[in-house]
């Protein structure tokens, strides 16, 4: 097993060849270019599948790729394919700096964060297909400053279409203020999940009430802030259980729990498996599929 900080991290520089985006069309006769080992990216990765199918895993949640669907893998998510991905469509990698904050908020909440979203509207399929095709053509001649400007505009348009597709499934109650608060909360949680465990602690850091924070996070994500905090901690625990040899006690301490028995109960209640059972199950699972 790897130590968590040894999980391969693919960067924009290496994957996008020094550019801010990389786009490739894969025909049905080709094998979709995937990396067959667990890794993370520091960029956004989108898969726009026209036809075909395949399976993959993002942070221990399985997802399926099918025709006329879009998949998104967020920066930092550990992912890898499950078997061959036999499909045709587009693969788009985008530097985080090129993604507008309003789009980031959409992608983080979108149903396909742990899977894929099917595109039901034929106009959306047509618009996205046309936009990525033009972007692909322009990326080949983007060396000139004017060319780069056009590429950036086309890239923003593609991301906008993707975000629009996602928004169609969102409740109308989500507003910009709630999204802003939730974005700040997520940033704080990412930095402080080891030391801050309660909604009130994050609300205090943000100078708002716990009730207001809960309402904002639930409107944006569908989860109360406390649930979101718990899920983040459990996700980090799962990563450590699978990708390291740390004991359950060591993992509990790493995540800020001096009482590892309490941590074990929390993990078991949330995951329906004890930490030891989860580790054994995932290890056996990947042995079975050859992972």
Short mmCIF file of C-alpha atoms in Angstrom, two decimals:
data_model
loop_
_atom_site.label_atom_id
_atom_site.label_comp_id
_atom_site.label_asym_id
_atom_site.label_seq_id
_atom_site.Cartn_x
_atom_site.Cartn_y
_atom_site.Cartn_z
CA UNK A 1 0.00 0.00 0.00
CA UNK A 2 1.07 3.57 -0.63
CA UNK A 3 1.35 6.29 1.96
CA UNK A 4 -1.31 8.87 1.25
CA UNK A 5 1.24 11.46 0.22
CA UNK A 6 2.68 8.92 -2.23
CA UNK A 7 -0.51 8.55 -4.27
CA UNK A 8 0.60 9.77 -7.71
CA UNK A 9 -0.44 13.35 -8.41
CA UNK A 10 -0.76 14.32 -12.06
CA UNK A 11 -0.24 18.02 -12.66
CA UNK A 12 -1.48 20.40 -15.31
CA UNK A 13 2.10 20.92 -16.50
CA UNK A 14 2.68 17.27 -17.33
CA UNK A 15 -0.83 16.28 -18.44
CA UNK A 16 -1.66 19.42 -20.41
CA UNK A 17 1.88 19.72 -21.80
CA UNK A 18 2.41 23.13 -20.24
CA UNK A 19 -0.92 24.53 -21.49
CA UNK A 20 -4.01 25.39 -19.44
CA UNK A 21 -6.14 22.69 -21.07
CA UNK A 22 -5.83 19.43 -22.95
CA UNK A 23 -8.58 18.08 -25.22
CA UNK A 24 -8.64 14.87 -27.21
CA UNK A 25 -11.29 13.01 -29.18
CA UNK A 26 -11.22 9.23 -28.89
CA UNK A 27 -12.89 7.13 -31.58
CA UNK A 28 -14.79 3.97 -30.77
CA UNK A 29 -11.99 1.84 -32.19
CA UNK A 30 -9.50 3.27 -29.71
CA UNK A 31 -9.08 2.51 -26.04
CA UNK A 32 -10.12 5.57 -24.04
CA UNK A 33 -6.87 6.97 -22.59
CA UNK A 34 -7.09 6.19 -18.90
CA UNK A 35 -4.48 5.55 -16.24
CA UNK A 36 -5.01 2.12 -14.73
CA UNK A 37 -3.70 2.91 -11.25
CA UNK A 38 -5.05 5.03 -8.39
CA UNK A 39 -3.99 8.65 -8.74
CA UNK A 40 -5.06 12.26 -8.25
CA UNK A 41 -4.99 15.28 -10.55
CA UNK A 42 -4.52 18.94 -9.66
CA UNK A 43 -6.91 19.87 -12.50
CA UNK A 44 -10.53 19.22 -13.53
CA UNK A 45 -11.10 16.22 -15.78
CA UNK A 46 -14.26 15.92 -17.91
CA UNK A 47 -15.36 12.95 -19.99
CA UNK A 48 -18.05 13.58 -22.61
CA UNK A 49 -19.16 10.15 -23.82
CA UNK A 50 -21.00 9.91 -27.13
CA UNK A 51 -21.45 6.13 -27.13
CA UNK A 52 -20.01 3.06 -25.47
CA UNK A 53 -19.54 2.32 -21.80
CA UNK A 54 -17.09 1.76 -18.99
CA UNK A 55 -16.78 1.81 -15.21
CA UNK A 56 -14.54 3.63 -12.79
CA UNK A 57 -14.15 4.54 -9.14
CA UNK A 58 -13.87 7.96 -7.48
CA UNK A 59 -13.01 7.93 -3.78
CA UNK A 60 -14.48 4.44 -3.33
CA UNK A 61 -17.73 5.20 -5.14
CA UNK A 62 -18.31 3.32 -8.40
CA UNK A 63 -19.58 5.19 -11.45
CA UNK A 64 -20.58 4.14 -14.94
CA UNK A 65 -19.92 5.87 -18.23
CA UNK A 66 -22.60 5.49 -20.90
CA UNK A 67 -23.54 7.18 -24.15
CA UNK A 68 -24.61 10.83 -24.02
CA UNK A 69 -23.27 11.35 -20.53
CA UNK A 70 -20.70 13.57 -18.89
CA UNK A 71 -18.36 12.60 -16.08
CA UNK A 72 -16.35 14.99 -13.94
CA UNK A 73 -13.43 14.26 -11.63
CA UNK A 74 -12.54 17.11 -9.29
CA UNK A 75 -8.98 18.10 -8.37
CA UNK A 76 -7.67 15.91 -5.57
CA UNK A 77 -10.14 13.05 -5.97
CA UNK A 78 -8.47 9.63 -6.04
CA UNK A 79 -9.71 7.72 -9.08
CA UNK A 80 -9.02 4.87 -11.49
CA UNK A 81 -10.91 2.76 -14.06
CA UNK A 82 -12.50 -0.61 -13.35
CA UNK A 83 -11.58 -2.70 -16.36
CA UNK A 84 -11.53 -1.44 -19.94
CA UNK A 85 -13.37 1.73 -20.92
CA UNK A 86 -14.64 1.12 -24.45
CA UNK A 87 -16.29 4.31 -25.60
CA UNK A 88 -15.96 7.21 -27.98
CA UNK A 89 -16.06 10.85 -27.01
CA UNK A 90 -14.01 13.70 -25.62
CA UNK A 91 -11.51 13.90 -22.78
CA UNK A 92 -10.96 17.42 -21.42
CA UNK A 93 -8.44 18.38 -18.74
CA UNK A 94 -8.62 21.96 -17.46
CA UNK A 95 -6.35 23.91 -15.12
CA UNK A 96 -8.30 24.98 -12.02
CA UNK A 97 -7.31 28.59 -12.69
CA UNK A 98 -9.35 28.50 -15.90
CA UNK A 99 -12.59 27.45 -14.17
CA UNK A 100 -14.78 30.29 -12.93
CA UNK A 101 -15.76 30.13 -9.26
CA UNK A 102 -19.44 29.98 -10.21
CA UNK A 103 -18.74 26.92 -12.35
CA UNK A 104 -16.62 25.29 -9.65
CA UNK A 105 -19.55 25.57 -7.24
CA UNK A 106 -21.77 23.81 -9.79
CA UNK A 107 -19.31 21.00 -10.53
CA UNK A 108 -18.72 20.34 -6.83
CA UNK A 109 -22.45 19.91 -6.28
CA UNK A 110 -23.31 18.17 -9.54
CA UNK A 111 -24.73 14.65 -9.37
CA UNK A 112 -21.80 13.31 -11.38
CA UNK A 113 -19.24 14.22 -8.71
CA UNK A 114 -19.59 10.55 -7.70
CA UNK A 115 -20.72 9.29 -11.06
CA UNK A 116 -22.02 10.65 -14.33
CA UNK A 117 -24.92 12.77 -15.50
CA UNK A 118 -26.95 11.83 -18.57
CA UNK A 119 -27.63 14.58 -21.12
CA UNK A 120 -31.33 14.33 -21.94
CA UNK A 121 -31.64 17.44 -24.13
CA UNK A 122 -30.58 16.91 -27.76
CA UNK A 123 -29.78 20.62 -28.06
CA UNK A 124 -27.33 20.33 -25.16
CA UNK A 125 -25.64 17.39 -26.87
CA UNK A 126 -25.41 19.33 -30.13
CA UNK A 127 -24.11 22.52 -28.47
CA UNK A 128 -21.49 20.69 -26.42
CA UNK A 129 -20.36 18.61 -29.41
CA UNK A 130 -19.97 21.71 -31.59
CA UNK A 131 -18.17 23.70 -28.92
CA UNK A 132 -15.60 21.04 -28.07
CA UNK A 133 -14.97 20.37 -31.76
CA UNK A 134 -14.19 24.04 -32.39
CA UNK A 135 -12.09 24.22 -29.22
CA UNK A 136 -10.12 21.18 -30.35
CA UNK A 137 -9.41 22.82 -33.71
CA UNK A 138 -8.37 26.11 -32.12
CA UNK A 139 -6.10 24.48 -29.52
CA UNK A 140 -3.87 23.37 -32.40
CA UNK A 141 -3.16 26.99 -33.39
CA UNK A 142 -3.23 28.72 -30.00
CA UNK A 143 0.41 29.83 -29.95
CA UNK A 144 -0.39 33.35 -31.14
CA UNK A 145 -1.76 35.69 -28.41
CA UNK A 146 -4.96 36.23 -30.40
CA UNK A 147 -5.34 32.46 -30.75
CA UNK A 148 -4.93 31.96 -27.00
CA UNK A 149 -7.63 34.51 -26.33
CA UNK A 150 -10.06 32.65 -28.58
CA UNK A 151 -9.17 29.34 -26.93
CA UNK A 152 -9.83 30.76 -23.48
CA UNK A 153 -13.21 32.08 -24.62
CA UNK A 154 -14.15 28.74 -26.17
CA UNK A 155 -12.99 26.88 -23.08
CA UNK A 156 -15.13 29.11 -20.88
CA UNK A 157 -18.08 28.48 -23.20
CA UNK A 158 -17.61 24.70 -22.96
CA UNK A 159 -17.44 24.85 -19.18
CA UNK A 160 -20.50 27.07 -19.18
CA UNK A 161 -22.48 24.52 -21.22
CA UNK A 162 -21.39 21.76 -18.85
CA UNK A 163 -22.40 23.85 -15.84
CA UNK A 164 -25.77 24.63 -17.44
CA UNK A 165 -26.43 20.93 -17.98
CA UNK A 166 -25.73 20.31 -14.32
CA UNK A 167 -27.84 23.21 -13.07
CA UNK A 168 -30.96 21.74 -14.66
CA UNK A 169 -31.06 19.16 -11.91
CA UNK A 170 -30.55 21.63 -9.07
CA UNK A 171 -33.34 22.90 -6.78
CA UNK A 172 -34.40 26.47 -7.48
CA UNK A 173 -33.78 27.42 -3.84
CA UNK A 174 -29.99 27.55 -4.26
CA UNK A 175 -28.82 31.16 -4.34
CA UNK A 176 -25.50 32.89 -4.81
CA UNK A 177 -25.13 33.84 -1.15
CA UNK A 178 -25.61 30.23 -0.07
CA UNK A 179 -23.11 29.08 -2.70
CA UNK A 180 -20.54 31.63 -1.52
CA UNK A 181 -20.90 30.57 2.11
CA UNK A 182 -20.68 26.91 1.17
CA UNK A 183 -17.56 27.49 -0.91
CA UNK A 184 -15.83 29.21 2.02
CA UNK A 185 -16.97 26.45 4.37
CA UNK A 186 -15.52 23.77 2.07
CA UNK A 187 -12.21 25.61 1.90
CA UNK A 188 -12.02 25.85 5.68
CA UNK A 189 -13.02 22.21 6.07
CA UNK A 190 -10.34 21.06 3.64
CA UNK A 191 -7.70 22.89 5.69
CA UNK A 192 -8.96 22.18 9.22
CA UNK A 193 -10.89 18.87 9.27
CA UNK A 194 -8.25 17.42 11.62
CA UNK A 195 -8.82 20.06 14.30
CA UNK A 196 -12.31 21.50 13.75
CA UNK A 197 -15.11 18.94 14.04
CA UNK A 198 -18.31 20.92 14.76
CA UNK A 199 -20.56 23.20 12.76
CA UNK A 200 -20.26 25.88 15.44
CA UNK A 201 -16.47 26.00 15.09
CA UNK A 202 -16.71 26.68 11.36
CA UNK A 203 -19.56 29.14 11.81
CA UNK A 204 -17.46 31.05 14.34
CA UNK A 205 -14.55 31.24 11.88
CA UNK A 206 -16.95 32.62 9.27
CA UNK A 207 -18.64 35.07 11.68
CA UNK A 208 -22.11 33.65 11.04
CA UNK A 209 -24.50 31.57 13.13
CA UNK A 210 -24.51 27.78 13.06
CA UNK A 211 -28.14 27.85 11.91
CA UNK A 212 -27.30 30.09 8.95
CA UNK A 213 -24.31 27.94 7.99
CA UNK A 214 -26.43 24.79 8.13
CA UNK A 215 -29.13 26.35 5.96
CA UNK A 216 -26.64 27.56 3.35
CA UNK A 217 -24.76 24.27 3.10
CA UNK A 218 -27.97 22.23 2.92
CA UNK A 219 -29.40 24.45 0.17
CA UNK A 220 -26.26 24.05 -1.87
CA UNK A 221 -25.27 20.42 -1.22
CA UNK A 222 -28.36 18.74 0.19
CA UNK A 223 -26.46 17.95 3.40
CA UNK A 224 -26.34 19.76 6.72
CA UNK A 225 -22.93 21.18 7.62
CA UNK A 226 -22.43 18.56 10.32
CA UNK A 227 -23.07 15.75 7.84
CA UNK A 228 -20.67 17.34 5.37
CA UNK A 229 -17.96 17.55 8.05
CA UNK A 230 -18.50 13.92 9.02
CA UNK A 231 -18.43 12.74 5.40
CA UNK A 232 -15.16 14.56 4.74
CA UNK A 233 -13.54 12.93 7.77
CA UNK A 234 -14.80 9.48 6.80
CA UNK A 235 -13.54 9.96 3.24
CA UNK A 236 -10.07 10.86 4.52
CA UNK A 237 -10.20 7.82 6.79
CA UNK A 238 -11.09 5.54 3.88
CA UNK A 239 -8.17 6.88 1.88
CA UNK A 240 -5.79 6.20 4.75
CA UNK A 241 -7.25 2.74 5.35
CA UNK A 242 -6.75 1.67 1.75
CA UNK A 243 -3.67 3.57 0.64
CA UNK A 244 -1.53 3.26 3.78
CA UNK A 245 -0.53 0.61 6.31
CA UNK A 246 -1.44 2.81 9.27
CA UNK A 247 -3.34 1.12 12.07
CA UNK A 248 -6.87 2.21 12.95
CA UNK A 249 -5.49 3.86 16.07
CA UNK A 250 -2.87 5.75 14.07
CA UNK A 251 -5.51 6.88 11.57
CA UNK A 252 -7.76 8.09 14.38
CA UNK A 253 -4.90 10.19 15.78
CA UNK A 254 -4.02 11.47 12.30
CA UNK A 255 -7.60 12.70 11.90
CA UNK A 256 -7.65 14.40 15.30
CA UNK A 257 -9.34 11.74 17.47
CA UNK A 258 -7.55 10.82 20.67
CA UNK A 259 -10.29 8.31 21.47
CA UNK A 260 -9.88 5.83 18.64
CA UNK A 261 -12.76 3.72 19.97
CA UNK A 262 -15.07 6.69 19.39
CA UNK A 263 -13.60 7.14 15.92
CA UNK A 264 -14.24 3.45 15.17
CA UNK A 265 -17.87 3.79 16.24
CA UNK A 266 -18.27 6.93 14.09
CA UNK A 267 -16.76 5.21 11.05
CA UNK A 268 -18.86 2.09 11.54
CA UNK A 269 -22.09 4.04 11.99
CA UNK A 270 -21.42 6.08 8.86
CA UNK A 271 -20.06 3.32 6.60
CA UNK A 272 -21.96 0.29 7.89
CA UNK A 273 -18.56 -1.39 8.15
CA UNK A 274 -15.86 -1.14 10.79
CA UNK A 275 -12.53 0.34 9.65
CA UNK A 276 -10.97 -3.14 9.64
CA UNK A 277 -13.87 -4.59 7.67
CA UNK A 278 -13.68 -1.75 5.15
CA UNK A 279 -9.94 -2.27 4.63
CA UNK A 280 -10.38 -6.02 4.14
CA UNK A 281 -13.36 -5.58 1.82
CA UNK A 282 -11.62 -3.07 -0.44
CA UNK A 283 -8.41 -5.09 -0.57
CA UNK A 284 -10.32 -8.24 -1.55
CA UNK A 285 -12.39 -6.26 -4.04
CA UNK A 286 -9.37 -4.97 -5.94
CA UNK A 287 -7.70 -8.36 -5.86
CA UNK A 288 -10.85 -9.79 -7.46
CA UNK A 289 -10.84 -7.25 -10.31
CA UNK A 290 -7.06 -7.31 -10.69
CA UNK A 291 -6.63 -3.77 -9.29
#
